[in-house]
Coordinates of C-alpha atoms and ligand atoms in Angstrom, one line a residue:
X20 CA 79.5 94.8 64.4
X21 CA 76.9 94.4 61.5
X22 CA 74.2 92.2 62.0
X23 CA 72.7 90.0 64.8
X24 CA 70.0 87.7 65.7
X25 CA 68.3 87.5 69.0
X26 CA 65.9 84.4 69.4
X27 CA 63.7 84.2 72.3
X28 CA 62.3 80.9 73.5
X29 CA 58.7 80.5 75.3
X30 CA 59.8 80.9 78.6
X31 CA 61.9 84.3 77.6
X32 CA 58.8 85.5 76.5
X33 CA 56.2 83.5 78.3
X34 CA 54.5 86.5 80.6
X35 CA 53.9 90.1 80.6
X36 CA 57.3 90.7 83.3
X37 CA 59.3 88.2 81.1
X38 CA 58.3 90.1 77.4
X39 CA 59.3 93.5 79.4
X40 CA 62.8 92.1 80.8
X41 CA 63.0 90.7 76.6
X42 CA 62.2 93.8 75.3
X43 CA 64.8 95.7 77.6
X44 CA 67.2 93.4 76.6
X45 CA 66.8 94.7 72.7
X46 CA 66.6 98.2 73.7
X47 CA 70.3 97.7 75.0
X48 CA 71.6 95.7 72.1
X49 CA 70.4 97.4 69.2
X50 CA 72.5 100.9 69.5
X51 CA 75.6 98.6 69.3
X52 CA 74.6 96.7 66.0
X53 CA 73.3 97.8 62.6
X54 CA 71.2 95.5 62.2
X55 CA 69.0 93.5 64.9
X56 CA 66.4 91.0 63.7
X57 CA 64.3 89.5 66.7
X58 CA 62.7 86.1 67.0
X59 CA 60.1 84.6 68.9
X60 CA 58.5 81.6 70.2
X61 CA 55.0 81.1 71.4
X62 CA 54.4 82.3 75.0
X63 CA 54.8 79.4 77.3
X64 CA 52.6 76.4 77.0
X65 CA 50.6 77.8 73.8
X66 CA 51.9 75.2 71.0
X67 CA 50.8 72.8 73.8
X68 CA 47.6 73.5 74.0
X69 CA 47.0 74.2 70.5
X70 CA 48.0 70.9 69.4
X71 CA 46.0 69.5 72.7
X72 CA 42.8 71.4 71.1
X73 CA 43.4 69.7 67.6
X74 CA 43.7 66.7 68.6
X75 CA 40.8 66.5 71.0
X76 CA 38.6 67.4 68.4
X77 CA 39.9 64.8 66.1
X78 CA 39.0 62.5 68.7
X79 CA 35.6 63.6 69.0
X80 CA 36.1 66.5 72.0
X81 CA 33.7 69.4 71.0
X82 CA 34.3 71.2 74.2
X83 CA 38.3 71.0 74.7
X84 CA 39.2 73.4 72.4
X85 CA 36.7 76.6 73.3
X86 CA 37.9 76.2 76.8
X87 CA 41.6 76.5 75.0
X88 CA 40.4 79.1 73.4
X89 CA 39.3 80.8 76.1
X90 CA 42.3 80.6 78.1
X91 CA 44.3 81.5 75.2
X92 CA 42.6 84.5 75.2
X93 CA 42.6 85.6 78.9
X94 CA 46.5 84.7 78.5
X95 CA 47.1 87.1 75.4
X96 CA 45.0 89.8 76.8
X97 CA 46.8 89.6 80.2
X98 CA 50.0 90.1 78.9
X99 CA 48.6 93.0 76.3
X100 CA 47.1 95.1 78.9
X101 CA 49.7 95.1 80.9
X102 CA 52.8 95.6 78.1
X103 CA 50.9 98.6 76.3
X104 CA 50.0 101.7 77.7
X105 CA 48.7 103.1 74.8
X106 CA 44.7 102.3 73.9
X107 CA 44.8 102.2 70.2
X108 CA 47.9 100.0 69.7
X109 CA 46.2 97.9 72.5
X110 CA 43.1 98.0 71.1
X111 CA 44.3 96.8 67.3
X112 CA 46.5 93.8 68.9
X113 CA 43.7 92.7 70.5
X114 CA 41.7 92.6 67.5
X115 CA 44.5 91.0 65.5
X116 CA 44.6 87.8 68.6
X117 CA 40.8 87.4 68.4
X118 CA 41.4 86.6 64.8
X119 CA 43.4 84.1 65.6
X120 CA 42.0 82.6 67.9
X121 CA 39.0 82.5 65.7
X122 CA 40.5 80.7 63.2
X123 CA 41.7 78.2 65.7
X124 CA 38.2 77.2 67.0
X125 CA 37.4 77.0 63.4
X126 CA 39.7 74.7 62.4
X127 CA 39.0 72.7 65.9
X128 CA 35.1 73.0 64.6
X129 CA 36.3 71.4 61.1
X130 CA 38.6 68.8 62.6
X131 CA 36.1 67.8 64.7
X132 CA 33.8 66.6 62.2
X133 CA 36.1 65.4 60.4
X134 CA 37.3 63.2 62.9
X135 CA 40.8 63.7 62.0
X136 CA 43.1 66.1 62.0
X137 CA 46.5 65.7 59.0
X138 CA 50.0 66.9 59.9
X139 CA 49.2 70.1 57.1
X140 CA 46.5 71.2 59.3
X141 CA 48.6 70.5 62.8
X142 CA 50.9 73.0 61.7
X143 CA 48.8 75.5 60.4
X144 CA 46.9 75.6 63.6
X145 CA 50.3 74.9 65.7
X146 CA 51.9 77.9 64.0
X147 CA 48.8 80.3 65.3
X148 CA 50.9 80.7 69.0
X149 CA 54.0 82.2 67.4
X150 CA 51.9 84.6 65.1
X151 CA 50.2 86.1 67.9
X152 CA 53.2 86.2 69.9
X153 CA 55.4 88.5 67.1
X154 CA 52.5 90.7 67.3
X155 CA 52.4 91.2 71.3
X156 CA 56.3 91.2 71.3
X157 CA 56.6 93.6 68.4
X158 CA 54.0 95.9 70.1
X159 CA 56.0 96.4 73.2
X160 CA 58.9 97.1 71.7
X161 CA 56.9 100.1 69.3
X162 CA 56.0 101.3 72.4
X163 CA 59.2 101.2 74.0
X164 CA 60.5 103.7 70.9
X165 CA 61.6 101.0 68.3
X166 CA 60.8 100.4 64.6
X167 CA 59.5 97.4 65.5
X168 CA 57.1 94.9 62.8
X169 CA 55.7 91.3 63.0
X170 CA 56.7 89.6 60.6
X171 CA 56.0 86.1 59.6
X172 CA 58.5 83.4 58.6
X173 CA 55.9 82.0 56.0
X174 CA 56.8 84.9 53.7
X175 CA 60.7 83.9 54.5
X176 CA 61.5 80.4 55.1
X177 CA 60.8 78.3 52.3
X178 CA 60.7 74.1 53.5
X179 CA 59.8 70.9 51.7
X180 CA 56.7 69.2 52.2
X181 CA 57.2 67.6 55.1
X182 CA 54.7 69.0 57.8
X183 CA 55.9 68.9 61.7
X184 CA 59.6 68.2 60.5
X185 CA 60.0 70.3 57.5
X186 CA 63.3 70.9 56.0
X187 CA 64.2 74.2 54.8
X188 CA 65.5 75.1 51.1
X189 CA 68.3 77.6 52.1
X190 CA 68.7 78.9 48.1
X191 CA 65.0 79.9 48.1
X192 CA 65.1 81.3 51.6
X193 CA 68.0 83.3 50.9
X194 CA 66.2 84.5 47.8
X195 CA 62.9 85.5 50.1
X196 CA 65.1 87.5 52.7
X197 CA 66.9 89.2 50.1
X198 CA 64.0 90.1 48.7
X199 CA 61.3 90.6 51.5
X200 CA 64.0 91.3 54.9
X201 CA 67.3 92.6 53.9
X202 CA 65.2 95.9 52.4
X203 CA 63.5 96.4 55.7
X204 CA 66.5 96.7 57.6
X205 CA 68.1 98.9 55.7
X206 CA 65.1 100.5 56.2
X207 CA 65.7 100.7 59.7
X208 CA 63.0 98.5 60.3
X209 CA 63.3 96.3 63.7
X210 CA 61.5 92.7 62.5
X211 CA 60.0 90.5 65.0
X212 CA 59.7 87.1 63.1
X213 CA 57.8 84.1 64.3
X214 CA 60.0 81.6 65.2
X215 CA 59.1 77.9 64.2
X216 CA 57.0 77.6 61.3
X217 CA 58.0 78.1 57.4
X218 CA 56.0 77.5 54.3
X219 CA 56.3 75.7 51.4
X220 CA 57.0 77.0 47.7
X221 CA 53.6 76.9 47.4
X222 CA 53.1 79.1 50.7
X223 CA 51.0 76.4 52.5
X224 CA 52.4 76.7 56.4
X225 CA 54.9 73.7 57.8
X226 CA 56.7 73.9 61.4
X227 CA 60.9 73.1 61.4
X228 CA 60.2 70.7 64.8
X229 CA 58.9 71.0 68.2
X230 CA 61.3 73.8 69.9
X231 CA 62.0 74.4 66.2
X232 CA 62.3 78.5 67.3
X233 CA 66.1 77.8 68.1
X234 CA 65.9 76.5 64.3
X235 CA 64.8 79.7 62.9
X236 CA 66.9 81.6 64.3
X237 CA 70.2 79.8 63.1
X238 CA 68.8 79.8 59.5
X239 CA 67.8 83.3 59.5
X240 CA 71.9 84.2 60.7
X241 CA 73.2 81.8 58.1
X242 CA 71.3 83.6 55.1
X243 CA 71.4 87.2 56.0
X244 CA 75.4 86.0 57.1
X245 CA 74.9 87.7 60.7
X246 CA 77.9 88.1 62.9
X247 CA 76.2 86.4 65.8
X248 CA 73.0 84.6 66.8
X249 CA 72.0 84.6 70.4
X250 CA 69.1 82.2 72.1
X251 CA 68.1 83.3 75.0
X252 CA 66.5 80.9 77.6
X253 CA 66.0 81.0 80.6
X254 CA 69.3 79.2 82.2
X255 CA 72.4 80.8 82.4
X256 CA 74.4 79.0 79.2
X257 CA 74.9 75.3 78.5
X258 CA 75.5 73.5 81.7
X259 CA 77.8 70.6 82.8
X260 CA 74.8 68.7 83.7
X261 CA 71.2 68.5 84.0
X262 CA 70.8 71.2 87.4
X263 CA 68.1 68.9 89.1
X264 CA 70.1 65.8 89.0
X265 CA 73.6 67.7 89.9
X266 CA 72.5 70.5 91.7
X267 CA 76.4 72.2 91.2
X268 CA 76.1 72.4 87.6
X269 CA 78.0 75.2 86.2
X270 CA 77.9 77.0 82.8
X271 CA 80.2 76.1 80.3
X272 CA 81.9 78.6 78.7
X273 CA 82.7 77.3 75.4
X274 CA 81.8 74.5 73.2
X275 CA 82.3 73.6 69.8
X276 CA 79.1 73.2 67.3
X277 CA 79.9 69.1 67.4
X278 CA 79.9 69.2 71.1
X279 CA 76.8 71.0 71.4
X280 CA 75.2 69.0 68.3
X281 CA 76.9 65.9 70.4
X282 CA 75.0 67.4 73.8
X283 CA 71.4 67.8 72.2
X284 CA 71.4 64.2 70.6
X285 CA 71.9 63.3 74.2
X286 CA 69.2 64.9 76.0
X287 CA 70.4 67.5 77.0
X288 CA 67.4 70.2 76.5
X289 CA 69.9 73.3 75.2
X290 CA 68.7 73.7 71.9
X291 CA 67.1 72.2 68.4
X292 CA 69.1 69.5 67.3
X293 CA 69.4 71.0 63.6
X294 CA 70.0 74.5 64.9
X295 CA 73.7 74.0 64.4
X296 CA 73.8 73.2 60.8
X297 CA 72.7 76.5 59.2
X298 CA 75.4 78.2 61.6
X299 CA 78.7 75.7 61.1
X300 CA 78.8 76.9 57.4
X301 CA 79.5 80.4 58.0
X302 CA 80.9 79.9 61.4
X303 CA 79.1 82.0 62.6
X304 CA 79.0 82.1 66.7
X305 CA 75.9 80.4 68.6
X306 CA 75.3 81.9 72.1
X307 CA 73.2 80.6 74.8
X308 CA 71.9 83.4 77.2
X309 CA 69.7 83.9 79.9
X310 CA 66.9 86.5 79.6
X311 CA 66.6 86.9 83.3
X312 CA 70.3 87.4 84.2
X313 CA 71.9 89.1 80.8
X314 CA 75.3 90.1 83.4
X315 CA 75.7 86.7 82.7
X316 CA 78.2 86.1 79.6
X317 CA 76.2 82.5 78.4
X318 CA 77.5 79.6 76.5
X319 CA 79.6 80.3 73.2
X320 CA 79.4 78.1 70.7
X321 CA 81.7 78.1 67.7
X322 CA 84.0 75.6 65.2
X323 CA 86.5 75.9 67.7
X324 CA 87.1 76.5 71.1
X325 CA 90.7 77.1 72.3
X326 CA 92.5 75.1 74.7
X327 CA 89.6 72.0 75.9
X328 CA 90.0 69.3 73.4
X329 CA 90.6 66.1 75.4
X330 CA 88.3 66.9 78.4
X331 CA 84.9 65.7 79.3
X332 CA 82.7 69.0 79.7
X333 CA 79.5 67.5 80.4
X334 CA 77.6 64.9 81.5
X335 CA 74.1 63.9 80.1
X336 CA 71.6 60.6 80.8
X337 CA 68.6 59.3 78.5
X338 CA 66.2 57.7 80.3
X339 CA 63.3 55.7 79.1
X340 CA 65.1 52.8 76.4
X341 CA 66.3 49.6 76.4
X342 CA 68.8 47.4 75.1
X343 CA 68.0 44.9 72.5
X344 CA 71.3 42.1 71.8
X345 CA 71.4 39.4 68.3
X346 CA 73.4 36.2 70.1
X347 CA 74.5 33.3 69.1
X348 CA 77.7 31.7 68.0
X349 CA 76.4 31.0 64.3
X350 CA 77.0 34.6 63.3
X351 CA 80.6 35.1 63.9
X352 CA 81.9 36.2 60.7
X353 CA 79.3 36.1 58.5
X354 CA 78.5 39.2 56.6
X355 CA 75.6 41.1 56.2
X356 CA 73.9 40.0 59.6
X357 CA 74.5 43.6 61.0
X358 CA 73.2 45.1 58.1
X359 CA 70.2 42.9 58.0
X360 CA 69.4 43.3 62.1
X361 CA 69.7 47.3 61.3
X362 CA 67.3 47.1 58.2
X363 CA 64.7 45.1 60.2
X364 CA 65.4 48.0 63.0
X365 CA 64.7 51.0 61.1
X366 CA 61.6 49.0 59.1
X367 CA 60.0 50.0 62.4
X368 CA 61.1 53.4 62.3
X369 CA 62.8 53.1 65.8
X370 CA 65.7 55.3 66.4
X371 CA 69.0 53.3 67.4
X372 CA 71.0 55.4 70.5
X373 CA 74.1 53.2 70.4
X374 CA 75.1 50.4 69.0
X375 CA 77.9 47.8 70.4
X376 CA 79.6 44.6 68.9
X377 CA 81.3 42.7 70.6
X378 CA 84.9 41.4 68.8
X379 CA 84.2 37.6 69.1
X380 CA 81.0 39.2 66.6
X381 CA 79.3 36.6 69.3
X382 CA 76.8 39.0 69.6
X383 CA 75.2 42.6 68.5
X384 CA 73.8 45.3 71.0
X385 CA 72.1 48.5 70.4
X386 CA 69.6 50.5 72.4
X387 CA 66.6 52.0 71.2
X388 CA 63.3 53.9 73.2
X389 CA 61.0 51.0 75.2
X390 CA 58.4 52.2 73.5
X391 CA 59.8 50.4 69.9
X392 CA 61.0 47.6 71.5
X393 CA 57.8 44.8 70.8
X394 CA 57.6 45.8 67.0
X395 CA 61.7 45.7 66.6
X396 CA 62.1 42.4 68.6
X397 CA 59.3 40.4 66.4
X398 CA 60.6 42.4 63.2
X399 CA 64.6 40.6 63.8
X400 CA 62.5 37.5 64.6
X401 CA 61.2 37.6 61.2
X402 CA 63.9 38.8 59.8
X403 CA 66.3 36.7 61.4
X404 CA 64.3 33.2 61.3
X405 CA 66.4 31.2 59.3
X406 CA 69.5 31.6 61.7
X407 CA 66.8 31.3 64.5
X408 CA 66.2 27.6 63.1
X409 CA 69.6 27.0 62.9
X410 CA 70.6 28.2 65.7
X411 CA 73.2 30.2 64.4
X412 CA 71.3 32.5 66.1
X413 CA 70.7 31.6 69.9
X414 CA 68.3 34.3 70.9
X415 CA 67.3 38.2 70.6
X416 CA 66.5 39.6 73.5
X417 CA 65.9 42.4 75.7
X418 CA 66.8 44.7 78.4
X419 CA 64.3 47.1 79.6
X420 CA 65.1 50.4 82.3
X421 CA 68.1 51.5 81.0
X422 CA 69.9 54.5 80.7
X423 CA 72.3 56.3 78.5
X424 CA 75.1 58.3 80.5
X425 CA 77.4 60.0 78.1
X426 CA 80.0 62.1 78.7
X427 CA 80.6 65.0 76.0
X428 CA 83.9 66.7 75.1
X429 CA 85.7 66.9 71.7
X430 CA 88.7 65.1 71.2
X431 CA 87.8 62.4 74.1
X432 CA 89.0 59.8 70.9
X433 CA 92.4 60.7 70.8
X434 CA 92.7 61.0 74.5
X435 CA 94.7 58.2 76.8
X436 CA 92.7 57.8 79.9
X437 CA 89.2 59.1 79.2
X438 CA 87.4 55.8 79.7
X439 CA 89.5 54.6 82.7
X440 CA 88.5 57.9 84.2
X441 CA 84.9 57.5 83.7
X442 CA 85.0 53.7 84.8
X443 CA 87.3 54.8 88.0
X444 CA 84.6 57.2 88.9
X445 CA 81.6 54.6 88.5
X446 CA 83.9 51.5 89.8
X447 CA 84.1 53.8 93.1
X448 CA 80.3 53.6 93.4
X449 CA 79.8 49.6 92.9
X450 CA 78.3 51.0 89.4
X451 CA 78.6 48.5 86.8
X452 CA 78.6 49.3 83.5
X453 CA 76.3 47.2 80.7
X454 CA 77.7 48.1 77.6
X455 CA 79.9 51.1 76.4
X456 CA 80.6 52.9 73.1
X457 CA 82.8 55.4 72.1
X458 CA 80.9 58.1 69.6
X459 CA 81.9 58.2 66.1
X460 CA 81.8 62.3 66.2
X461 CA 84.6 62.1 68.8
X462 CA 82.9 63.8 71.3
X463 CA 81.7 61.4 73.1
X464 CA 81.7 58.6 75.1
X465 CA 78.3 56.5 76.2
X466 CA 77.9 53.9 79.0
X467 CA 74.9 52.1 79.3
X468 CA 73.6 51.5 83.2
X469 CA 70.7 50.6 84.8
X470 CA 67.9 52.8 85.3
X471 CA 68.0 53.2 89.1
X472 CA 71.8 54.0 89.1
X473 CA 71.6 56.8 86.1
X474 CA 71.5 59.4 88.9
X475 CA 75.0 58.3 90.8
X476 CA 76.1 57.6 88.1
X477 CA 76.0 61.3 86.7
X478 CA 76.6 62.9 89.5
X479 CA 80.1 60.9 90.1
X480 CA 81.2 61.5 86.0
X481 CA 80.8 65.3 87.5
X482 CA 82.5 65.3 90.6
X483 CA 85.2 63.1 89.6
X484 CA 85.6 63.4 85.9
X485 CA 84.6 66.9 85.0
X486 CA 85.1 68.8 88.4
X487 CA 88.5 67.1 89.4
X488 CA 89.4 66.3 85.4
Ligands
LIG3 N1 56.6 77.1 70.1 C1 57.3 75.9 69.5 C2 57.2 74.8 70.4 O1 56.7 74.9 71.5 C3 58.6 76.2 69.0 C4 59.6 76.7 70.1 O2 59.2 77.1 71.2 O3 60.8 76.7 69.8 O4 57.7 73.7 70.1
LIG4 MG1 63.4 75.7 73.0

């Protein structure tokens, strides 16, 4: 095997005892690959709080970011002193953190007279927690005997413009890690890249996403073509369900990418949404590992799994939207009213879950978060108030404390007896189903029920549907 990339998230290297059980974990992997490139997250909670410190100072908080600071500190140099045994290498990493650090609570100093704090300078200062954190990680592994070096992704990843969500150009990356990585390895150089954050053509920092580090990783294997990209977590794999709601949640084996792309969009927390796309190209296989239990095999993702199209393999619930339906009798067959709610919908920037229609066209559904509900509602109202006055329209309304259960398996399309399953299982519990839609992708199929029965109703899709399938 050539070439592969191992991403760790913040809780994989979150402490001192995890960024030891991490580093043991590339001691044992690198004799069996030629090349290894490592990448990391922040530790634990960092991005947090340096986004917190920003934006208290925007807001006129002097104080909020020297205490974050402060704690940053204690944090890093925790971890340090107990990772390195040697005084010099600690010593120079500590120096190398204080400047950090430094330039956060200068940037905090300079937001806060500013009073405001851009999306440029957000990721510049968010990107500060993985920078330190390739240095601390790269440090223990020097000193467990590796050719270990920090490296940062601004000299490799090259995004647009658009800080917070930047997109990344995949020619001039390719062109940067050809250039600036492919040499080090075949140097024999072991690179610890920050995880997260890119730069632009121009070199100014941007960030791929919150959890964005699952990101890097998958472009990094698509341009230096690695046989296999791992993220490790700190759960076993991808599970059938969310563990604290079904308790008997196992790992899933195998998924395809458009299940697991399926499963994110979902909810379910297992990786970046976009992490996929660099990786389907050169089908290149996606693992899901757990730092603290590497016995156990994880979650392989690739184009396609043998042998489980047709069955549900998980179960997922959104919580926190709402369902907002067009009515009225007026609008049966007359074009362009969809397009027209959907227009006014996305004026608001909302993001649409599911949509439903009914046949009759009597009426459209679709859910969105609560939180865009007002501004969507009055924006149809506008948009709509000619049919309003003619009542071809009867009324938009509505729904609030909903949930989105959806069950997740390729093939569920073409499969007689999917939805009777899932409607048996919930029909058993007196669950009654609001609205349903089948995904477009094929790997999925979404019921809409109230809030207070999301729980039943996900723990019965898994004993009945996935368990006894
Ligand atoms: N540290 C970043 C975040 O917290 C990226 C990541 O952890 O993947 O969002
Ligand atoms: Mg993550």
């Amino acid at each position: 095997m050539r070439t592969l990339v191992m991403k760790f998230g913040g809780t994989s290297v979150g402490s001192a005892q995890a960024i030891k059980l991490a580093a043991d974990l590339v001691l044992r992997e690198t004799p069996k690959w030629q090349h290894t490139v490592v990448v990391v997250s922040a530790m634990r909670g960092v991005t947090d709080a340096l986004i917190h410190g920003a934006a208290t100072a925007a807001h006129g908080d002097d104080q909020a970011y020297r205490g974050i600071a402060a704690d940053l500190r204690v944090k890093h140099t925790l971890a340090v002193a107990e990772l390195l045994s040697n005084a010099e290498a600690r010593t120079s990493l500590l120096v190398a953190i204080e400047g950090y650090l430094d330039e956060f609570a200068s940037f905090c100093r300079s937001i806060h007279v500013l009073g405001e704090v851009t999306p440029r300078a957000m990721d510049t200062i968010s990107s500060l927690g993985e920078r330190m954190n390739a240095r601390v990680v790269a440090a223990r592994l020097q000193e467990a005997g590796l050719p270990a070096r920090a490296i940062d992704a601004t000299d490799l990843i090259v995004t647009d413009q658009r800080f917070q969500q930047a997109t990344p150009l995949m020619d001039a990356t390719r062109e940067r890690v050809d250039a600036h990585l492919v040499p080090l390895l075949e140097q024999g150089v072991l690179p610890v890249i920050t995880g997260f954050i890119g730069a632009t053509r121009d070199g100014i920092t941007t960030t791929l996403g919150r959890g964005g580090s699952d990101y890097s990783a998958s472009i990094l294997g698509a341009v230096l073509n690695a046989d296999e990209v791992w993220t490790l977590t700190d759960v076993d794999g991808v599970l059938t369900a969310d563990p604290r709601i079904v308790p008997e949640a196992r790992v899933i084996p195998e998924l395809s990418y458009a299940e697991v792309g399926e499963l994110a969009y979902f909810g379910a927390k297992v990786l970046h949404p976009k992490t996929i796309h660099p990786v389907i190209e050169h089908n290149i296989p996606l693992w899901v590992k757990n730092t603290f239990n590497p016995t156990c095999p994880g979650t392989r993702i690739v184009s396609d799994p043998m042998g489980t199209r047709g069955t549900v393999k998980a179960v997922t619930a959104i919580t926190g939207l709402s369902m907002v339906t067009v009515e009225g009798r007026g609008m049966m067959g007359v074009p362009g009213i969809a397009a027209r709610t959907f227009a006014a919908v996305a004026s608001q920037g909302a993001n649409v879950l599911m949509i439903s229609q009914a046949s009759s066209e009597q009426s459209i559904c679709f859910v969105i978060p609560t939180a865009d509900v007002t501004p969507v509602i009055a924006a149809l109202e506008e948009e709509l108030a000619l049919e309003i006055t003619r009542r071809d329209i009867d009324r938009v309304w509505s729904m609030s404390d909903i949930v989105i259960v959806s069950a997740v398996g390729a093939g569920l399309r073409g499969t007689p007896g999917v939805a009777a399953a899932l409607f048996n299982a919930l029909a058993a519990q007196a669950i009654n189903v609001i609205a349903i839609a089948q995904g477009s992708s094929d790997c999925s199929i979404s019921l809409v029920v109230n809030a207070d029965q999301a729980t039943p109703a996900v723990r019965q899709i898994h004993e009945q549907v996935i368990n006894h399938g």
